Amino acid sequence: MYTSARAEYSQATLDSGFDRHANYNESHFLRKPPAIKILITTAVRNRAVTTNPEEVASIFTAHWRSIMIAPTDTPLPDAAQVSQVINHVDSELSPEQRNDLDRPTATSELRDAIKSVRKNKSPGPDGWPAVFFQTAPETFAAILSIVFEYQRKQHGCLLTHQHKSSITLLYKKGDRTDPGNYHPIALMPVEVKILSRVLAYRLSAVAATLIHPSQAGFVIGRSMADHIHLIDALQHKATRDNEEWYATFLDFAKAYDMVRWSFLFEVMEKMNIGPDFLSWVHLLYKNPKPISSSMAPSAQRLNQHGESNKAAHCHVYYLTFTWSPSEQCSVHTRKPASN
């Protein structure tokens, strides 16, 4: 009796969900029921708390715009300095590695990327979730292969809806009125995420060749735990030798959002990354349109100037280096091992 009643209740729940999704929006049919969201309803301006929805949205949008977008009056980098720094890049791909990155996108790669996306990941503004594509990964992989190749070779850019991503702010801890106590995530269309994942998988295979050993994040075979152990060992050595050492911790909050793309592509070309792979990256980076979606009362365009794209794969950001005025330049690249 209990089992039968339980099954009947489960079926009724599924039917209710079916009706809700069907009536809500056909593009959201396969989505999970929306989770409870706590809207951002208060903010501080000039030491005064405001609950006006328009002001709250304006304060939070202004904060994240200052981080994610380069100011319109930002001067262009000095061409001579850029050239000097680029010339210090001494790691590059072998011809075989370059050709491997440049090979045509295979349907099997797209299929595997579709299968690897978690089913419960939030979709982009279009509402189509990963589970929709996973109902027929082989079929959708074949379709996306044709679409992406056409967009890259003939059209030169993604579709309008593929350019858009929703910026959602997740509360971390501390004062909820402080925009800095939230973490932004970009919810982009799943098909773009699939393409990005394919390129990231390819690049990860050669990342260790290009990225300096001191960079542990986003590289297969490396771990941030190595850095923790290194700092611990250095502290013990300084204590044992009775020496005064210093460690500097850099705030990485803005660095990865403010990479100048033209400079990024110059570095990639210097590293012998081929034109076909670069054209895929250009496709992802061209004209993104982030929209804030978790700030009351309504979504706002961030009016991006083209300096931030968290939707793209992470490895690209770590092919570059740091600039130090005192040392002229500190190139964080890695020479390929000699045979």
Coordinates of C-alpha atoms in Angstrom, one line a residue:
M1 CA 0.0 0.0 0.0
Y2 CA 2.8 2.4 1.0
T3 CA 4.8 1.7 -2.2
S4 CA 1.7 2.2 -4.4
A5 CA 0.8 5.5 -2.7
R6 CA 4.4 6.6 -3.0
A7 CA 4.5 5.9 -6.7
E8 CA 1.2 7.6 -7.2
Y9 CA 2.4 10.7 -5.4
S10 CA 5.6 10.7 -7.5
Q11 CA 3.7 10.5 -10.7
A12 CA 1.4 13.4 -9.6
T13 CA 4.4 15.5 -8.9
L14 CA 5.9 14.8 -12.3
D15 CA 2.5 15.6 -14.0
S16 CA 2.4 18.9 -12.1
G17 CA 5.9 19.8 -13.2
F18 CA 5.0 18.9 -16.8
D19 CA 2.0 21.2 -16.7
R20 CA 3.9 24.0 -15.1
H21 CA 6.7 23.9 -17.6
A22 CA 4.4 23.5 -20.6
N23 CA 2.4 26.6 -19.4
Y24 CA 5.4 28.6 -18.4
N25 CA 7.5 28.6 -21.6
E26 CA 8.3 26.0 -24.1
S27 CA 11.9 27.0 -24.2
H28 CA 12.1 26.2 -20.5
F29 CA 10.3 22.9 -20.8
L30 CA 13.3 20.7 -19.7
R31 CA 14.5 23.0 -16.9
K32 CA 14.3 22.1 -13.3
P33 CA 11.8 24.1 -11.3
P34 CA 13.3 27.5 -10.5
A35 CA 15.1 27.6 -7.2
I36 CA 14.2 30.1 -4.5
K37 CA 16.2 33.3 -5.2
I38 CA 16.9 36.0 -2.6
L39 CA 16.8 39.2 -4.5
I40 CA 19.3 41.9 -3.7
T41 CA 17.1 44.5 -2.1
T42 CA 19.5 46.8 -0.2
A43 CA 22.7 48.7 -0.9
V44 CA 24.8 51.4 0.6
R45 CA 25.5 54.7 -1.2
N46 CA 27.3 57.6 0.6
R47 CA 27.1 55.6 3.9
A48 CA 23.3 55.6 3.6
V49 CA 21.3 52.4 3.1
T50 CA 18.9 52.5 0.2
T51 CA 16.1 50.0 -0.6
N52 CA 15.0 51.7 -3.8
P53 CA 15.1 49.0 -6.5
E54 CA 16.5 51.2 -9.2
E55 CA 19.2 52.6 -6.9
V56 CA 20.2 49.1 -5.7
A57 CA 20.5 47.9 -9.2
S58 CA 22.5 50.9 -10.2
I59 CA 24.9 50.5 -7.3
F60 CA 25.6 46.8 -7.9
T61 CA 25.8 47.3 -11.7
A62 CA 28.3 50.2 -11.3
H63 CA 30.5 48.1 -9.0
W64 CA 30.7 45.1 -11.3
R65 CA 31.0 47.3 -14.4
S66 CA 34.1 48.9 -12.9
I67 CA 35.7 45.4 -12.4
M68 CA 34.5 43.6 -15.6
I69 CA 34.8 46.5 -18.1
A70 CA 37.6 48.7 -19.1
P71 CA 36.9 52.4 -18.7
T72 CA 36.2 54.2 -22.0
D73 CA 39.1 56.6 -21.3
T74 CA 41.6 53.7 -20.7
P75 CA 44.7 54.6 -22.7
L76 CA 46.0 52.2 -25.2
P77 CA 49.2 50.3 -24.2
D78 CA 52.5 51.7 -25.5
A79 CA 53.3 49.8 -28.7
A80 CA 57.0 49.8 -28.0
Q81 CA 56.5 48.2 -24.6
V82 CA 54.1 45.6 -26.0
S83 CA 56.6 44.7 -28.7
Q84 CA 59.4 44.4 -26.1
V85 CA 57.3 42.2 -23.9
I86 CA 56.1 40.0 -26.8
N87 CA 59.7 39.5 -27.9
H88 CA 60.5 37.9 -24.5
V89 CA 58.0 35.1 -25.1
D90 CA 60.2 32.1 -25.8
S91 CA 57.9 29.1 -25.5
E92 CA 56.1 27.8 -28.5
L93 CA 54.2 24.8 -29.8
S94 CA 55.9 22.3 -32.0
P95 CA 54.6 21.9 -35.6
E96 CA 52.8 18.7 -34.6
Q97 CA 51.1 20.4 -31.6
R98 CA 50.1 23.4 -33.8
N99 CA 48.6 21.1 -36.4
D100 CA 46.7 19.1 -33.6
L101 CA 45.1 22.3 -32.4
D102 CA 44.2 23.4 -35.9
R103 CA 42.5 20.2 -37.0
P104 CA 38.8 20.4 -37.9
T105 CA 36.3 20.1 -35.1
A106 CA 35.2 16.5 -34.9
T107 CA 31.7 15.5 -34.2
S108 CA 33.0 13.1 -31.6
E109 CA 34.6 16.0 -29.7
L110 CA 31.3 17.9 -29.6
R111 CA 29.5 14.7 -28.6
D112 CA 31.9 14.1 -25.7
A113 CA 31.6 17.7 -24.6
I114 CA 27.8 17.5 -24.6
K115 CA 27.9 14.3 -22.4
S116 CA 30.4 15.9 -20.0
V117 CA 28.2 18.9 -19.1
R118 CA 26.5 18.4 -15.8
K119 CA 22.7 18.0 -16.2
N120 CA 21.9 20.4 -13.4
K121 CA 24.0 23.3 -14.7
S122 CA 21.9 26.5 -15.1
P123 CA 21.2 27.4 -18.7
G124 CA 21.8 30.7 -20.4
P125 CA 19.3 33.4 -21.2
D126 CA 17.6 31.2 -23.9
G127 CA 16.6 28.7 -21.2
W128 CA 17.8 25.5 -23.0
P129 CA 19.6 23.3 -20.5
A130 CA 22.3 20.7 -21.1
V131 CA 19.9 17.9 -20.5
F132 CA 18.0 18.9 -23.7
F133 CA 21.2 18.3 -25.8
Q134 CA 21.9 15.1 -23.9
T135 CA 18.7 13.5 -25.1
A136 CA 20.5 12.9 -28.5
P137 CA 24.1 13.8 -28.2
E138 CA 25.1 12.3 -31.5
T139 CA 22.5 14.2 -33.4
F140 CA 23.1 17.5 -31.7
A141 CA 26.9 17.1 -32.2
A142 CA 26.4 16.7 -35.9
I143 CA 24.1 19.7 -36.1
L144 CA 26.4 21.9 -34.0
S145 CA 29.4 20.9 -36.1
I146 CA 27.8 22.2 -39.2
V147 CA 26.5 25.4 -37.5
F148 CA 29.8 26.2 -35.8
E149 CA 31.9 25.6 -39.0
Y150 CA 29.6 27.9 -41.0
Q151 CA 29.7 30.6 -38.3
R152 CA 33.5 30.5 -38.2
K153 CA 34.2 30.3 -42.0
Q154 CA 31.3 32.2 -43.5
H155 CA 29.6 34.4 -41.0
G156 CA 32.5 35.2 -38.7
C157 CA 30.5 35.5 -35.5
L158 CA 27.9 33.7 -33.4
L159 CA 24.2 34.2 -33.5
T160 CA 22.7 37.1 -31.5
H161 CA 21.4 34.9 -28.7
Q162 CA 24.7 33.1 -28.5
H163 CA 26.5 36.3 -27.7
K164 CA 24.4 36.8 -24.6
S165 CA 25.2 35.6 -21.1
S166 CA 23.4 36.3 -17.8
I167 CA 25.5 37.6 -15.0
T168 CA 24.2 36.2 -11.7
L169 CA 25.6 37.3 -8.4
L170 CA 26.0 34.6 -5.8
Y171 CA 26.2 35.7 -2.2
K172 CA 29.4 34.6 -0.4
K173 CA 29.5 36.1 3.1
G174 CA 29.5 39.3 5.0
D175 CA 27.3 42.4 4.6
R176 CA 24.7 41.8 1.9
T177 CA 24.6 45.4 1.0
D178 CA 28.3 45.3 -0.2
P179 CA 28.6 44.3 -3.9
G180 CA 32.0 42.9 -3.2
N181 CA 30.5 40.2 -1.0
Y182 CA 29.0 38.5 -4.1
H183 CA 30.6 36.3 -6.7
P184 CA 29.5 36.8 -10.3
I185 CA 29.0 33.9 -12.6
A186 CA 28.2 34.0 -16.3
L187 CA 25.4 31.8 -17.5
M188 CA 25.9 31.4 -21.3
P189 CA 24.0 29.3 -23.9
V190 CA 24.9 25.6 -23.6
E191 CA 25.9 25.2 -27.2
V192 CA 28.5 27.9 -26.8
K193 CA 29.7 26.2 -23.6
I194 CA 30.0 23.0 -25.6
L195 CA 32.3 24.6 -28.2
S196 CA 34.3 26.4 -25.5
R197 CA 34.8 23.0 -23.7
V198 CA 36.0 21.4 -26.9
L199 CA 38.7 24.1 -27.4
A200 CA 39.6 23.9 -23.7
Y201 CA 40.2 20.2 -23.9
R202 CA 42.5 20.7 -26.9
L203 CA 44.4 23.5 -25.3
S204 CA 44.8 21.6 -22.0
A205 CA 46.8 18.9 -23.9
V206 CA 49.6 21.5 -24.7
A207 CA 49.1 23.9 -21.8
A208 CA 52.0 22.5 -19.8
T209 CA 54.3 23.2 -22.7
L210 CA 53.4 26.9 -22.7
I211 CA 52.5 27.9 -19.2
H212 CA 55.3 28.6 -16.7
P213 CA 55.7 25.9 -13.9
S214 CA 54.9 28.5 -11.3
Q215 CA 51.3 28.6 -12.5
A216 CA 49.4 25.7 -11.0
G217 CA 45.8 26.6 -11.8
F218 CA 44.0 25.1 -14.8
V219 CA 46.9 22.9 -15.9
I220 CA 46.5 19.1 -15.9
G221 CA 49.0 17.5 -13.6
R222 CA 49.5 20.6 -11.4
S223 CA 47.9 21.5 -8.1
M224 CA 47.5 24.5 -5.9
A225 CA 48.5 22.3 -3.1
D226 CA 52.0 22.3 -4.4
H227 CA 52.2 26.1 -3.8
I228 CA 50.8 25.7 -0.3
H229 CA 53.5 23.1 0.5
L230 CA 56.2 25.4 -1.1
I231 CA 55.2 28.4 1.1
D232 CA 55.1 26.2 4.2
A233 CA 58.6 24.8 3.3
L234 CA 60.0 28.3 2.7
Q235 CA 58.6 29.5 6.1
H236 CA 60.3 26.7 7.9
K237 CA 63.6 27.5 6.1
A238 CA 63.4 31.1 7.0
T239 CA 62.7 30.2 10.6
R240 CA 65.5 27.6 10.7
D241 CA 68.1 30.0 9.2
N242 CA 66.8 32.9 11.3
E243 CA 66.3 35.1 8.2
E244 CA 63.6 37.7 7.4
W245 CA 61.7 36.7 4.3
Y246 CA 58.6 38.3 2.7
A247 CA 55.7 36.9 0.7
T248 CA 53.5 39.0 -1.5
F249 CA 49.9 37.9 -2.2
L250 CA 48.4 39.5 -5.2
D251 CA 44.7 40.3 -5.5
F252 CA 43.6 38.4 -8.7
A253 CA 40.0 39.9 -8.6
K254 CA 40.5 42.1 -11.7
A255 CA 43.4 40.6 -13.5
Y256 CA 41.6 37.8 -15.3
D257 CA 38.7 40.0 -16.3
M258 CA 40.9 42.8 -17.8
V259 CA 43.1 40.9 -20.2
R260 CA 43.3 43.0 -23.4
W261 CA 42.2 40.7 -26.1
S262 CA 44.4 42.1 -28.9
F263 CA 47.4 41.6 -26.7
L264 CA 46.2 38.1 -25.9
F265 CA 46.1 37.1 -29.5
E266 CA 49.5 38.5 -30.2
V267 CA 50.9 36.3 -27.5
M268 CA 49.2 33.3 -28.8
E269 CA 50.5 33.9 -32.3
K270 CA 54.0 34.3 -30.9
M271 CA 53.6 30.9 -29.2
N272 CA 52.9 29.3 -32.7
I273 CA 49.2 28.7 -32.1
G274 CA 47.8 28.3 -35.6
P275 CA 45.2 30.5 -37.4
D276 CA 42.4 27.9 -37.3
F277 CA 42.5 27.6 -33.5
L278 CA 42.8 31.4 -33.2
S279 CA 39.7 31.8 -35.4
W280 CA 37.7 29.6 -33.0
V281 CA 38.8 31.8 -30.1
H282 CA 38.0 35.0 -32.0
L283 CA 34.5 33.5 -32.6
L284 CA 33.9 33.1 -28.9
Y285 CA 35.3 36.5 -28.0
K286 CA 33.6 38.6 -30.6
N287 CA 30.9 41.0 -29.2
P288 CA 29.8 39.3 -26.0
K289 CA 26.8 40.9 -24.3
P290 CA 26.7 40.2 -20.5
I291 CA 23.4 41.0 -18.9
S292 CA 23.0 41.4 -15.1
S293 CA 20.0 39.2 -14.0
S294 CA 20.1 38.9 -10.3
M295 CA 19.7 42.6 -9.3
A296 CA 16.3 44.0 -8.6
P297 CA 14.2 45.1 -10.3
S298 CA 15.2 44.0 -13.8
A299 CA 18.1 43.0 -15.9
Q300 CA 20.6 45.6 -17.1
R301 CA 23.1 45.6 -19.9
L302 CA 26.6 46.0 -18.7
N303 CA 27.5 47.7 -21.9
Q304 CA 30.8 45.9 -22.2
H305 CA 33.7 47.5 -24.0
G306 CA 35.3 44.2 -25.0
E307 CA 37.7 43.4 -22.2
S308 CA 36.0 40.6 -20.3
N309 CA 34.7 37.2 -21.3
K310 CA 34.6 34.7 -18.5
A311 CA 32.7 32.3 -20.8
A312 CA 35.8 31.5 -22.7
H313 CA 38.2 28.8 -21.7
C314 CA 40.6 29.6 -18.8
H315 CA 43.9 28.3 -20.3
V316 CA 44.2 31.2 -22.7
Y317 CA 44.6 33.7 -19.8
Y318 CA 47.6 31.8 -18.5
L319 CA 49.7 31.9 -21.7
T320 CA 50.8 35.4 -20.9
F321 CA 53.0 36.9 -18.2
T322 CA 53.4 39.7 -15.6
W323 CA 54.9 43.1 -16.2
S324 CA 57.2 44.5 -13.6
P325 CA 58.6 48.1 -14.1
S326 CA 61.6 47.3 -11.9
E327 CA 62.5 44.1 -13.8
Q328 CA 61.3 45.4 -17.2
C329 CA 59.4 42.1 -17.8
S330 CA 58.9 38.8 -16.2
V331 CA 57.9 36.3 -18.9
H332 CA 55.8 33.4 -17.5
T333 CA 56.1 31.1 -20.4
R334 CA 57.9 27.8 -20.7
K335 CA 60.4 26.6 -23.2
P336 CA 59.6 23.3 -24.9
A337 CA 61.7 20.4 -23.8
S338 CA 64.6 19.8 -26.1
N339 CA 64.9 16.4 -27.8

